[in-house]
Amino acid sequence: MFWFLLITMVVVVAAVTLAVVGGGEGEVLPEVAPEQLVDPLPASRPVDRADVEALRLPVGLRGYRMADVDDVLVRLGAELAERDSRIAELEEALAGASAGDADGEGA
């Protein structure tokens, strides 16, 4: 049994050594260009729901590429802040118009 294990181990070590040493003769794998985010969000108009649903972030070695995710989150944050500001502005205008109408009815 001991000789069998010893011979098996020698064969395995020889096979691994040949695979490592002999494997250098073949063609090396070409470098693959990293996946890039192509047109993540439209720059010419505000982002809508379909844009966000269609967005596919490229995956890197350890997950999503942080720079691409950061760019998308900054853009979405800016769009949401702008919309919140516009909504607040319109609500104030509506409240002012409603208050003006209420004052006008009593006179």
PDB file of N, CA and C in Angstrom:
ATOM      1  N   MET A   1       0.828  -1.193   0.000  1.00  0.00           N
ATOM      2  CA  MET A   1       0.000   0.000   0.000  1.00  0.00           C
ATOM      3  C   MET A   1       0.872   1.256   0.000  1.00  0.00           C
ATOM      4  N   PHE A   2       1.959   1.224   0.764  1.00  0.00           N
ATOM      5  CA  PHE A   2       2.854   2.371   0.836  1.00  0.00           C
ATOM      6  C   PHE A   2       3.472   2.669  -0.522  1.00  0.00           C
ATOM      7  N   TRP A   3       3.900   1.642  -1.223  1.00  0.00           N
ATOM      8  CA  TRP A   3       4.524   1.823  -2.531  1.00  0.00           C
ATOM      9  C   TRP A   3       3.512   2.367  -3.549  1.00  0.00           C
ATOM     10  N   PHE A   4       2.299   1.900  -3.439  1.00  0.00           N
ATOM     11  CA  PHE A   4       1.259   2.398  -4.348  1.00  0.00           C
ATOM     12  C   PHE A   4       1.040   3.903  -4.161  1.00  0.00           C
ATOM     13  N   LEU A   5       0.937   4.346  -2.906  1.00  0.00           N
ATOM     14  CA  LEU A   5       0.749   5.772  -2.616  1.00  0.00           C
ATOM     15  C   LEU A   5       1.962   6.585  -3.054  1.00  0.00           C
ATOM     16  N   LEU A   6       3.153   6.050  -2.840  1.00  0.00           N
ATOM     17  CA  LEU A   6       4.364   6.745  -3.230  1.00  0.00           C
ATOM     18  C   LEU A   6       4.445   6.904  -4.747  1.00  0.00           C
ATOM     19  N   ILE A   7       4.153   5.847  -5.476  1.00  0.00           N
ATOM     20  CA  ILE A   7       4.174   5.900  -6.936  1.00  0.00           C
ATOM     21  C   ILE A   7       3.094   6.852  -7.450  1.00  0.00           C
ATOM     22  N   THR A   8       1.920   6.820  -6.870  1.00  0.00           N
ATOM     23  CA  THR A   8       0.827   7.712  -7.262  1.00  0.00           C
ATOM     24  C   THR A   8       1.222   9.170  -7.035  1.00  0.00           C
ATOM     25  N   MET A   9       1.852   9.438  -5.902  1.00  0.00           N
ATOM     26  CA  MET A   9       2.271  10.798  -5.597  1.00  0.00           C
ATOM     27  C   MET A   9       3.339  11.271  -6.584  1.00  0.00           C
ATOM     28  N   VAL A  10       4.264  10.424  -6.927  1.00  0.00           N
ATOM     29  CA  VAL A  10       5.301  10.783  -7.893  1.00  0.00           C
ATOM     30  C   VAL A  10       4.679  11.060  -9.250  1.00  0.00           C
ATOM     31  N   VAL A  11       3.721  10.250  -9.669  1.00  0.00           N
ATOM     32  CA  VAL A  11       3.055  10.451 -10.963  1.00  0.00           C
ATOM     33  C   VAL A  11       2.297  11.782 -10.965  1.00  0.00           C
ATOM     34  N   VAL A  12       1.597  12.082  -9.895  1.00  0.00           N
ATOM     35  CA  VAL A  12       0.834  13.337  -9.808  1.00  0.00           C
ATOM     36  C   VAL A  12       1.781  14.535  -9.837  1.00  0.00           C
ATOM     37  N   VAL A  13       2.864  14.484  -9.076  1.00  0.00           N
ATOM     38  CA  VAL A  13       3.831  15.584  -9.060  1.00  0.00           C
ATOM     39  C   VAL A  13       4.449  15.753 -10.442  1.00  0.00           C
ATOM     40  N   ALA A  14       4.770  14.656 -11.106  1.00  0.00           N
ATOM     41  CA  ALA A  14       5.346  14.730 -12.454  1.00  0.00           C
ATOM     42  C   ALA A  14       4.339  15.328 -13.437  1.00  0.00           C
ATOM     43  N   ALA A  15       3.081  14.942 -13.341  1.00  0.00           N
ATOM     44  CA  ALA A  15       2.056  15.466 -14.244  1.00  0.00           C
ATOM     45  C   ALA A  15       1.858  16.966 -14.036  1.00  0.00           C
ATOM     46  N   VAL A  16       1.819  17.410 -12.793  1.00  0.00           N
ATOM     47  CA  VAL A  16       1.658  18.827 -12.494  1.00  0.00           C
ATOM     48  C   VAL A  16       2.873  19.607 -12.986  1.00  0.00           C
ATOM     49  N   THR A  17       4.062  19.073 -12.762  1.00  0.00           N
ATOM     50  CA  THR A  17       5.283  19.733 -13.222  1.00  0.00           C
ATOM     51  C   THR A  17       5.290  19.865 -14.737  1.00  0.00           C
ATOM     52  N   LEU A  18       4.929  18.819 -15.444  1.00  0.00           N
ATOM     53  CA  LEU A  18       4.877  18.872 -16.908  1.00  0.00           C
ATOM     54  C   LEU A  18       3.821  19.867 -17.392  1.00  0.00           C
ATOM     55  N   ALA A  19       2.709  19.908 -16.709  1.00  0.00           N
ATOM     56  CA  ALA A  19       1.649  20.835 -17.105  1.00  0.00           C
ATOM     57  C   ALA A  19       2.101  22.284 -16.923  1.00  0.00           C
ATOM     58  N   VAL A  20       2.808  22.561 -15.830  1.00  0.00           N
ATOM     59  CA  VAL A  20       3.266  23.920 -15.562  1.00  0.00           C
ATOM     60  C   VAL A  20       4.397  24.305 -16.502  1.00  0.00           C
ATOM     61  N   VAL A  21       5.384  23.458 -16.616  1.00  0.00           N
ATOM     62  CA  VAL A  21       6.543  23.759 -17.453  1.00  0.00           C
ATOM     63  C   VAL A  21       6.176  23.682 -18.933  1.00  0.00           C
ATOM     64  N   GLY A  22       5.455  22.681 -19.318  1.00  0.00           N
ATOM     65  CA  GLY A  22       5.096  22.502 -20.720  1.00  0.00           C
ATOM     66  C   GLY A  22       3.996  23.433 -21.173  1.00  0.00           C
ATOM     67  N   GLY A  23       3.258  24.015 -20.277  1.00  0.00           N
ATOM     68  CA  GLY A  23       2.147  24.890 -20.643  1.00  0.00           C
ATOM     69  C   GLY A  23       2.579  26.239 -21.162  1.00  0.00           C
ATOM     70  N   GLY A  24       3.846  26.604 -21.002  1.00  0.00           N
ATOM     71  CA  GLY A  24       4.327  27.902 -21.444  1.00  0.00           C
ATOM     72  C   GLY A  24       4.537  27.994 -22.940  1.00  0.00           C
ATOM     73  N   GLU A  25       4.467  26.895 -23.660  1.00  0.00           N
ATOM     74  CA  GLU A  25       4.726  26.903 -25.093  1.00  0.00           C
ATOM     75  C   GLU A  25       3.520  27.363 -25.901  1.00  0.00           C
ATOM     76  N   GLY A  26       2.345  27.242 -25.350  1.00  0.00           N
ATOM     77  CA  GLY A  26       1.133  27.614 -26.065  1.00  0.00           C
ATOM     78  C   GLY A  26       0.960  29.121 -26.119  1.00  0.00           C
ATOM     79  N   GLU A  27      -0.083  29.547 -26.825  1.00  0.00           N
ATOM     80  CA  GLU A  27      -0.382  30.965 -26.961  1.00  0.00           C
ATOM     81  C   GLU A  27      -0.911  31.512 -25.642  1.00  0.00           C
ATOM     82  N   VAL A  28      -0.400  32.671 -25.267  1.00  0.00           N
ATOM     83  CA  VAL A  28      -0.847  33.317 -24.039  1.00  0.00           C
ATOM     84  C   VAL A  28      -2.201  33.949 -24.312  1.00  0.00           C
ATOM     85  N   LEU A  29      -3.068  33.904 -23.323  1.00  0.00           N
ATOM     86  CA  LEU A  29      -4.389  34.518 -23.478  1.00  0.00           C
ATOM     87  C   LEU A  29      -4.240  36.019 -23.703  1.00  0.00           C
ATOM     88  N   PRO A  30      -4.963  36.561 -24.660  1.00  0.00           N
ATOM     89  CA  PRO A  30      -4.862  37.999 -24.916  1.00  0.00           C
ATOM     90  C   PRO A  30      -5.526  38.794 -23.796  1.00  0.00           C
ATOM     91  N   GLU A  31      -5.032  40.019 -23.613  1.00  0.00           N
ATOM     92  CA  GLU A  31      -5.631  40.901 -22.620  1.00  0.00           C
ATOM     93  C   GLU A  31      -7.028  41.304 -23.087  1.00  0.00           C
ATOM     94  N   VAL A  32      -7.965  41.232 -22.186  1.00  0.00           N
ATOM     95  CA  VAL A  32      -9.331  41.612 -22.505  1.00  0.00           C
ATOM     96  C   VAL A  32      -9.544  43.045 -22.012  1.00  0.00           C
ATOM     97  N   ALA A  33     -10.108  43.841 -22.866  1.00  0.00           N
ATOM     98  CA  ALA A  33     -10.389  45.222 -22.480  1.00  0.00           C
ATOM     99  C   ALA A  33     -11.423  45.228 -21.362  1.00  0.00           C
ATOM    100  N   PRO A  34     -11.237  46.082 -20.361  1.00  0.00           N
ATOM    101  CA  PRO A  34     -12.219  46.119 -19.278  1.00  0.00           C
ATOM    102  C   PRO A  34     -13.579  46.581 -19.788  1.00  0.00           C
ATOM    103  N   GLU A  35     -14.583  46.027 -19.183  1.00  0.00           N
ATOM    104  CA  GLU A  35     -15.942  46.400 -19.546  1.00  0.00           C
ATOM    105  C   GLU A  35     -16.168  47.859 -19.147  1.00  0.00           C
ATOM    106  N   GLN A  36     -16.698  48.640 -20.047  1.00  0.00           N
ATOM    107  CA  GLN A  36     -16.928  50.062 -19.789  1.00  0.00           C
ATOM    108  C   GLN A  36     -18.416  50.367 -19.831  1.00  0.00           C
ATOM    109  N   LEU A  37     -18.799  51.349 -19.074  1.00  0.00           N
ATOM    110  CA  LEU A  37     -20.175  51.814 -19.057  1.00  0.00           C
ATOM    111  C   LEU A  37     -20.388  52.690 -20.285  1.00  0.00           C
ATOM    112  N   VAL A  38     -21.265  52.268 -21.178  1.00  0.00           N
ATOM    113  CA  VAL A  38     -21.512  52.998 -22.420  1.00  0.00           C
ATOM    114  C   VAL A  38     -22.799  53.796 -22.267  1.00  0.00           C
ATOM    115  N   ASP A  39     -22.691  55.106 -22.437  1.00  0.00           N
ATOM    116  CA  ASP A  39     -23.840  56.007 -22.317  1.00  0.00           C
ATOM    117  C   ASP A  39     -24.715  55.640 -21.128  1.00  0.00           C
ATOM    118  N   PRO A  40     -24.206  55.830 -19.922  1.00  0.00           N
ATOM    119  CA  PRO A  40     -24.949  55.392 -18.742  1.00  0.00           C
ATOM    120  C   PRO A  40     -26.301  56.069 -18.590  1.00  0.00           C
ATOM    121  N   LEU A  41     -26.319  57.366 -18.682  1.00  0.00           N
ATOM    122  CA  LEU A  41     -27.559  58.128 -18.548  1.00  0.00           C
ATOM    123  C   LEU A  41     -27.518  59.258 -19.565  1.00  0.00           C
ATOM    124  N   PRO A  42     -28.661  59.640 -20.120  1.00  0.00           N
ATOM    125  CA  PRO A  42     -28.651  60.686 -21.146  1.00  0.00           C
ATOM    126  C   PRO A  42     -28.205  62.030 -20.569  1.00  0.00           C
ATOM    127  N   ALA A  43     -27.308  62.682 -21.284  1.00  0.00           N
ATOM    128  CA  ALA A  43     -26.813  63.980 -20.827  1.00  0.00           C
ATOM    129  C   ALA A  43     -27.668  65.124 -21.357  1.00  0.00           C
ATOM    130  N   SER A  44     -28.440  64.857 -22.393  1.00  0.00           N
ATOM    131  CA  SER A  44     -29.190  65.927 -23.052  1.00  0.00           C
ATOM    132  C   SER A  44     -30.574  66.169 -22.457  1.00  0.00           C
ATOM    133  N   ARG A  45     -31.007  65.324 -21.549  1.00  0.00           N
ATOM    134  CA  ARG A  45     -32.346  65.477 -20.970  1.00  0.00           C
ATOM    135  C   ARG A  45     -32.354  64.890 -19.570  1.00  0.00           C
ATOM    136  N   PRO A  46     -33.382  65.210 -18.784  1.00  0.00           N
ATOM    137  CA  PRO A  46     -33.466  64.614 -17.442  1.00  0.00           C
ATOM    138  C   PRO A  46     -33.643  63.099 -17.513  1.00  0.00           C
ATOM    139  N   VAL A  47     -33.181  62.444 -16.484  1.00  0.00           N
ATOM    140  CA  VAL A  47     -33.279  60.988 -16.405  1.00  0.00           C
ATOM    141  C   VAL A  47     -34.706  60.600 -16.078  1.00  0.00           C
ATOM    142  N   ASP A  48     -35.221  59.577 -16.744  1.00  0.00           N
ATOM    143  CA  ASP A  48     -36.551  59.076 -16.401  1.00  0.00           C
ATOM    144  C   ASP A  48     -36.453  57.622 -15.951  1.00  0.00           C
ATOM    145  N   ARG A  49     -37.582  57.070 -15.578  1.00  0.00           N
ATOM    146  CA  ARG A  49     -37.616  55.718 -15.019  1.00  0.00           C
ATOM    147  C   ARG A  49     -37.068  54.679 -15.994  1.00  0.00           C
ATOM    148  N   ALA A  50     -37.378  54.815 -17.258  1.00  0.00           N
ATOM    149  CA  ALA A  50     -36.905  53.854 -18.263  1.00  0.00           C
ATOM    150  C   ALA A  50     -35.379  53.863 -18.360  1.00  0.00           C
ATOM    151  N   ASP A  51     -34.770  55.043 -18.198  1.00  0.00           N
ATOM    152  CA  ASP A  51     -33.306  55.129 -18.229  1.00  0.00           C
ATOM    153  C   ASP A  51     -32.692  54.344 -17.077  1.00  0.00           C
ATOM    154  N   VAL A  52     -33.265  54.497 -15.905  1.00  0.00           N
ATOM    155  CA  VAL A  52     -32.742  53.797 -14.731  1.00  0.00           C
ATOM    156  C   VAL A  52     -32.963  52.292 -14.865  1.00  0.00           C
ATOM    157  N   GLU A  53     -34.120  51.888 -15.369  1.00  0.00           N
ATOM    158  CA  GLU A  53     -34.397  50.460 -15.529  1.00  0.00           C
ATOM    159  C   GLU A  53     -33.503  49.827 -16.595  1.00  0.00           C
ATOM    160  N   ALA A  54     -33.131  50.583 -17.616  1.00  0.00           N
ATOM    161  CA  ALA A  54     -32.294  50.053 -18.698  1.00  0.00           C
ATOM    162  C   ALA A  54     -30.808  50.074 -18.342  1.00  0.00           C
ATOM    163  N   LEU A  55     -30.449  50.757 -17.287  1.00  0.00           N
ATOM    164  CA  LEU A  55     -29.048  50.901 -16.913  1.00  0.00           C
ATOM    165  C   LEU A  55     -28.463  49.563 -16.459  1.00  0.00           C
ATOM    166  N   ARG A  56     -27.339  49.188 -17.047  1.00  0.00           N
ATOM    167  CA  ARG A  56     -26.621  47.973 -16.659  1.00  0.00           C
ATOM    168  C   ARG A  56     -25.180  48.362 -16.390  1.00  0.00           C
ATOM    169  N   LEU A  57     -24.758  48.238 -15.149  1.00  0.00           N
ATOM    170  CA  LEU A  57     -23.403  48.616 -14.772  1.00  0.00           C
ATOM    171  C   LEU A  57     -22.451  47.458 -15.049  1.00  0.00           C
ATOM    172  N   PRO A  58     -21.259  47.751 -15.578  1.00  0.00           N
ATOM    173  CA  PRO A  58     -20.303  46.685 -15.863  1.00  0.00           C
ATOM    174  C   PRO A  58     -19.719  46.112 -14.578  1.00  0.00           C
ATOM    175  N   VAL A  59     -19.410  44.843 -14.629  1.00  0.00           N
ATOM    176  CA  VAL A  59     -18.865  44.150 -13.469  1.00  0.00           C
ATOM    177  C   VAL A  59     -17.350  44.073 -13.610  1.00  0.00           C
ATOM    178  N   GLY A  60     -16.646  44.376 -12.544  1.00  0.00           N
ATOM    179  CA  GLY A  60     -15.190  44.292 -12.522  1.00  0.00           C
ATOM    180  C   GLY A  60     -14.754  43.022 -11.826  1.00  0.00           C
ATOM    181  N   LEU A  61     -13.488  42.997 -11.433  1.00  0.00           N
ATOM    182  CA  LEU A  61     -12.914  41.811 -10.817  1.00  0.00           C
ATOM    183  C   LEU A  61     -13.606  41.460  -9.502  1.00  0.00           C
ATOM    184  N   ARG A  62     -13.892  42.468  -8.697  1.00  0.00           N
ATOM    185  CA  ARG A  62     -14.491  42.209  -7.387  1.00  0.00           C
ATOM    186  C   ARG A  62     -15.900  42.762  -7.273  1.00  0.00           C
ATOM    187  N   GLY A  63     -16.605  42.850  -8.347  1.00  0.00           N
ATOM    188  CA  GLY A  63     -17.970  43.367  -8.311  1.00  0.00           C
ATOM    189  C   GLY A  63     -18.116  44.522  -9.280  1.00  0.00           C
ATOM    190  N   TYR A  64     -19.014  45.428  -8.978  1.00  0.00           N
ATOM    191  CA  TYR A  64     -19.238  46.569  -9.864  1.00  0.00           C
ATOM    192  C   TYR A  64     -18.070  47.540  -9.779  1.00  0.00           C
ATOM    193  N   ARG A  65     -17.789  48.211 -10.894  1.00  0.00           N
ATOM    194  CA  ARG A  65     -16.707  49.186 -10.927  1.00  0.00           C
ATOM    195  C   ARG A  65     -17.142  50.423 -10.158  1.00  0.00           C
ATOM    196  N   MET A  66     -16.396  50.752  -9.119  1.00  0.00           N
ATOM    197  CA  MET A  66     -16.801  51.825  -8.206  1.00  0.00           C
ATOM    198  C   MET A  66     -16.930  53.172  -8.911  1.00  0.00           C
ATOM    199  N   ALA A  67     -16.044  53.474  -9.822  1.00  0.00           N
ATOM    200  CA  ALA A  67     -16.100  54.779 -10.496  1.00  0.00           C
ATOM    201  C   ALA A  67     -17.393  54.920 -11.288  1.00  0.00           C
ATOM    202  N   ASP A  68     -17.803  53.860 -11.972  1.00  0.00           N
ATOM    203  CA  ASP A  68     -19.045  53.922 -12.753  1.00  0.00           C
ATOM    204  C   ASP A  68     -20.257  54.059 -11.840  1.00  0.00           C
ATOM    205  N   VAL A  69     -20.268  53.301 -10.751  1.00  0.00           N
ATOM    206  CA  VAL A  69     -21.383  53.378  -9.805  1.00  0.00           C
ATOM    207  C   VAL A  69     -21.439  54.765  -9.176  1.00  0.00           C
ATOM    208  N   ASP A  70     -20.285  55.312  -8.802  1.00  0.00           N
ATOM    209  CA  ASP A  70     -20.247  56.645  -8.210  1.00  0.00           C
ATOM    210  C   ASP A  70     -20.771  57.699  -9.186  1.00  0.00           C
ATOM    211  N   ASP A  71     -20.373  57.593 -10.454  1.00  0.00           N
ATOM    212  CA  ASP A  71     -20.850  58.559 -11.460  1.00  0.00           C
ATOM    213  C   ASP A  71     -22.370  58.511 -11.595  1.00  0.00           C
ATOM    214  N   VAL A  72     -22.913  57.307 -11.647  1.00  0.00           N
ATOM    215  CA  VAL A  72     -24.364  57.159 -11.791  1.00  0.00           C
ATOM    216  C   VAL A  72     -25.081  57.691 -10.554  1.00  0.00           C
ATOM    217  N   LEU A  73     -24.568  57.385  -9.374  1.00  0.00           N
ATOM    218  CA  LEU A  73     -25.223  57.847  -8.149  1.00  0.00           C
ATOM    219  C   LEU A  73     -25.153  59.370  -8.010  1.00  0.00           C
ATOM    220  N   VAL A  74     -24.036  59.968  -8.410  1.00  0.00           N
ATOM    221  CA  VAL A  74     -23.929  61.431  -8.358  1.00  0.00           C
ATOM    222  C   VAL A  74     -24.954  62.056  -9.299  1.00  0.00           C
ATOM    223  N   ARG A  75     -25.046  61.501 -10.497  1.00  0.00           N
ATOM    224  CA  ARG A  75     -26.001  62.041 -11.479  1.00  0.00           C
ATOM    225  C   ARG A  75     -27.431  61.899 -10.976  1.00  0.00           C
ATOM    226  N   LEU A  76     -27.780  60.719 -10.474  1.00  0.00           N
ATOM    227  CA  LEU A  76     -29.144  60.520  -9.966  1.00  0.00           C
ATOM    228  C   LEU A  76     -29.429  61.417  -8.766  1.00  0.00           C
ATOM    229  N   GLY A  77     -28.446  61.587  -7.886  1.00  0.00           N
ATOM    230  CA  GLY A  77     -28.623  62.464  -6.732  1.00  0.00           C
ATOM    231  C   GLY A  77     -28.869  63.899  -7.154  1.00  0.00           C
ATOM    232  N   ALA A  78     -28.125  64.375  -8.150  1.00  0.00           N
ATOM    233  CA  ALA A  78     -28.307  65.741  -8.640  1.00  0.00           C
ATOM    234  C   ALA A  78     -29.674  65.917  -9.284  1.00  0.00           C
ATOM    235  N   GLU A  79     -30.087  64.925 -10.066  1.00  0.00           N
ATOM    236  CA  GLU A  79     -31.410  64.989 -10.709  1.00  0.00           C
ATOM    237  C   GLU A  79     -32.523  65.008  -9.658  1.00  0.00           C
ATOM    238  N   LEU A  80     -32.408  64.168  -8.632  1.00  0.00           N
ATOM    239  CA  LEU A  80     -33.438  64.134  -7.586  1.00  0.00           C
ATOM    240  C   LEU A  80     -33.471  65.441  -6.800  1.00  0.00           C
ATOM    241  N   ALA A  81     -32.297  66.005  -6.501  1.00  0.00           N
ATOM    242  CA  ALA A  81     -32.260  67.273  -5.769  1.00  0.00           C
ATOM    243  C   ALA A  81     -32.903  68.384  -6.595  1.00  0.00           C
ATOM    244  N   GLU A  82     -32.627  68.390  -7.894  1.00  0.00           N
ATOM    245  CA  GLU A  82     -33.218  69.405  -8.771  1.00  0.00           C
ATOM    246  C   GLU A  82     -34.740  69.250  -8.835  1.00  0.00           C
ATOM    247  N   ARG A  83     -35.205  68.011  -8.929  1.00  0.00           N
ATOM    248  CA  ARG A  83     -36.657  67.780  -8.974  1.00  0.00           C
ATOM    249  C   ARG A  83     -37.314  68.139  -7.655  1.00  0.00           C
ATOM    250  N   ASP A  84     -36.678  67.808  -6.529  1.00  0.00           N
ATOM    251  CA  ASP A  84     -37.235  68.166  -5.221  1.00  0.00           C
ATOM    252  C   ASP A  84     -37.334  69.679  -5.080  1.00  0.00           C
ATOM    253  N   SER A  85     -36.304  70.376  -5.547  1.00  0.00           N
ATOM    254  CA  SER A  85     -36.315  71.839  -5.483  1.00  0.00           C
ATOM    255  C   SER A  85     -37.450  72.401  -6.336  1.00  0.00           C
ATOM    256  N   ARG A  86     -37.610  71.871  -7.524  1.00  0.00           N
ATOM    257  CA  ARG A  86     -38.677  72.339  -8.421  1.00  0.00           C
ATOM    258  C   ARG A  86     -40.056  72.031  -7.838  1.00  0.00           C
ATOM    259  N   ILE A  87     -40.227  70.861  -7.252  1.00  0.00           N
ATOM    260  CA  ILE A  87     -41.511  70.501  -6.632  1.00  0.00           C
ATOM    261  C   ILE A  87     -41.817  71.451  -5.477  1.00  0.00           C
ATOM    262  N   ALA A  88     -40.815  71.738  -4.637  1.00  0.00           N
ATOM    263  CA  ALA A  88     -41.026  72.663  -3.517  1.00  0.00           C
ATOM    264  C   ALA A  88     -41.400  74.053  -4.026  1.00  0.00           C
ATOM    265  N   GLU A  89     -40.743  74.492  -5.099  1.00  0.00           N
ATOM    266  CA  GLU A  89     -41.032  75.798  -5.697  1.00  0.00           C
ATOM    267  C   GLU A  89     -42.467  75.848  -6.228  1.00  0.00           C
ATOM    268  N   LEU A  90     -42.884  74.801  -6.908  1.00  0.00           N
ATOM    269  CA  LEU A  90     -44.252  74.752  -7.448  1.00  0.00           C
ATOM    270  C   LEU A  90     -45.290  74.661  -6.336  1.00  0.00           C
ATOM    271  N   GLU A  91     -44.978  73.923  -5.265  1.00  0.00           N
ATOM    272  CA  GLU A  91     -45.912  73.821  -4.140  1.00  0.00           C
ATOM    273  C   GLU A  91     -46.073  75.171  -3.445  1.00  0.00           C
ATOM    274  N   GLU A  92     -44.974  75.923  -3.320  1.00  0.00           N
ATOM    275  CA  GLU A  92     -45.068  77.264  -2.724  1.00  0.00           C
ATOM    276  C   GLU A  92     -45.909  78.183  -3.606  1.00  0.00           C
ATOM    277  N   ALA A  93     -45.697  78.099  -4.918  1.00  0.00           N
ATOM    278  CA  ALA A  93     -46.487  78.922  -5.838  1.00  0.00           C
ATOM    279  C   ALA A  93     -47.963  78.537  -5.761  1.00  0.00           C
ATOM    280  N   LEU A  94     -48.235  77.267  -5.677  1.00  0.00           N
ATOM    281  CA  LEU A  94     -49.620  76.796  -5.572  1.00  0.00           C
ATOM    282  C   LEU A  94     -50.246  77.240  -4.259  1.00  0.00           C
ATOM    283  N   ALA A  95     -49.482  77.154  -3.168  1.00  0.00           N
ATOM    284  CA  ALA A  95     -50.002  77.588  -1.875  1.00  0.00           C
ATOM    285  C   ALA A  95     -50.245  79.087  -1.886  1.00  0.00           C
ATOM    286  N   GLY A  96     -49.356  79.849  -2.511  1.00  0.00           N
ATOM    287  CA  GLY A  96     -49.558  81.303  -2.610  1.00  0.00           C
ATOM    288  C   GLY A  96     -50.771  81.641  -3.463  1.00  0.00           C
ATOM    289  N   ALA A  97     -50.969  80.914  -4.558  1.00  0.00           N
ATOM    290  CA  ALA A  97     -52.123  81.171  -5.416  1.00  0.00           C
ATOM    291  C   ALA A  97     -53.411  80.778  -4.693  1.00  0.00           C
ATOM    292  N   SER A  98     -53.375  79.695  -3.947  1.00  0.00           N
ATOM    293  CA  SER A  98     -54.569  79.258  -3.193  1.00  0.00           C
ATOM    294  C   SER A  98     -54.905  80.256  -2.103  1.00  0.00           C
ATOM    295  N   ALA A  99     -53.872  80.785  -1.446  1.00  0.00           N
ATOM    296  CA  ALA A  99     -54.095  81.778  -0.393  1.00  0.00           C
ATOM    297  C   ALA A  99     -54.646  83.077  -0.999  1.00  0.00           C
ATOM    298  N   GLY A 100     -54.162  83.434  -2.186  1.00  0.00           N
ATOM    299  CA  GLY A 100     -54.653  84.630  -2.886  1.00  0.00           C
ATOM    300  C   GLY A 100     -56.089  84.461  -3.293  1.00  0.00           C
ATOM    301  N   ASP A 101     -56.471  83.271  -3.762  1.00  0.00           N
ATOM    302  CA  ASP A 101     -57.853  83.003  -4.142  1.00  0.00           C
ATOM    303  C   ASP A 101     -58.756  83.033  -2.921  1.00  0.00           C
ATOM    304  N   ALA A 102     -58.290  82.515  -1.796  1.00  0.00           N
ATOM    305  CA  ALA A 102     -59.113  82.508  -0.576  1.00  0.00           C
ATOM    306  C   ALA A 102     -59.328  83.937  -0.072  1.00  0.00           C
ATOM    307  N   ASP A 103     -58.317  84.785  -0.180  1.00  0.00           N
ATOM    308  CA  ASP A 103     -58.458  86.178   0.252  1.00  0.00           C
ATOM    309  C   ASP A 103     -59.395  86.933  -0.701  1.00  0.00           C
ATOM    310  N   GLY A 104     -59.356  86.637  -1.955  1.00  0.00           N
ATOM    311  CA  GLY A 104     -60.173  87.319  -2.958  1.00  0.00           C
ATOM    312  C   GLY A 104     -61.641  86.949  -2.840  1.00  0.00           C
ATOM    313  N   GLU A 105     -61.951  85.757  -2.380  1.00  0.00           N
ATOM    314  CA  GLU A 105     -63.336  85.327  -2.271  1.00  0.00           C
ATOM    315  C   GLU A 105     -64.062  86.023  -1.142  1.00  0.00           C
ATOM    316  N   GLY A 106     -63.360  86.328  -0.081  1.00  0.00           N
ATOM    317  CA  GLY A 106     -63.987  86.951   1.080  1.00  0.00           C
ATOM    318  C   GLY A 106     -64.319  88.417   0.851  1.00  0.00           C
ATOM    319  N   ALA A 107     -63.742  89.097  -0.112  1.00  0.00           N
ATOM    320  CA  ALA A 107     -63.926  90.533  -0.300  1.00  0.00           C
ATOM    321  C   ALA A 107     -65.119  90.859  -1.107  1.00  0.00           C
TER     322      ALA A 107
END
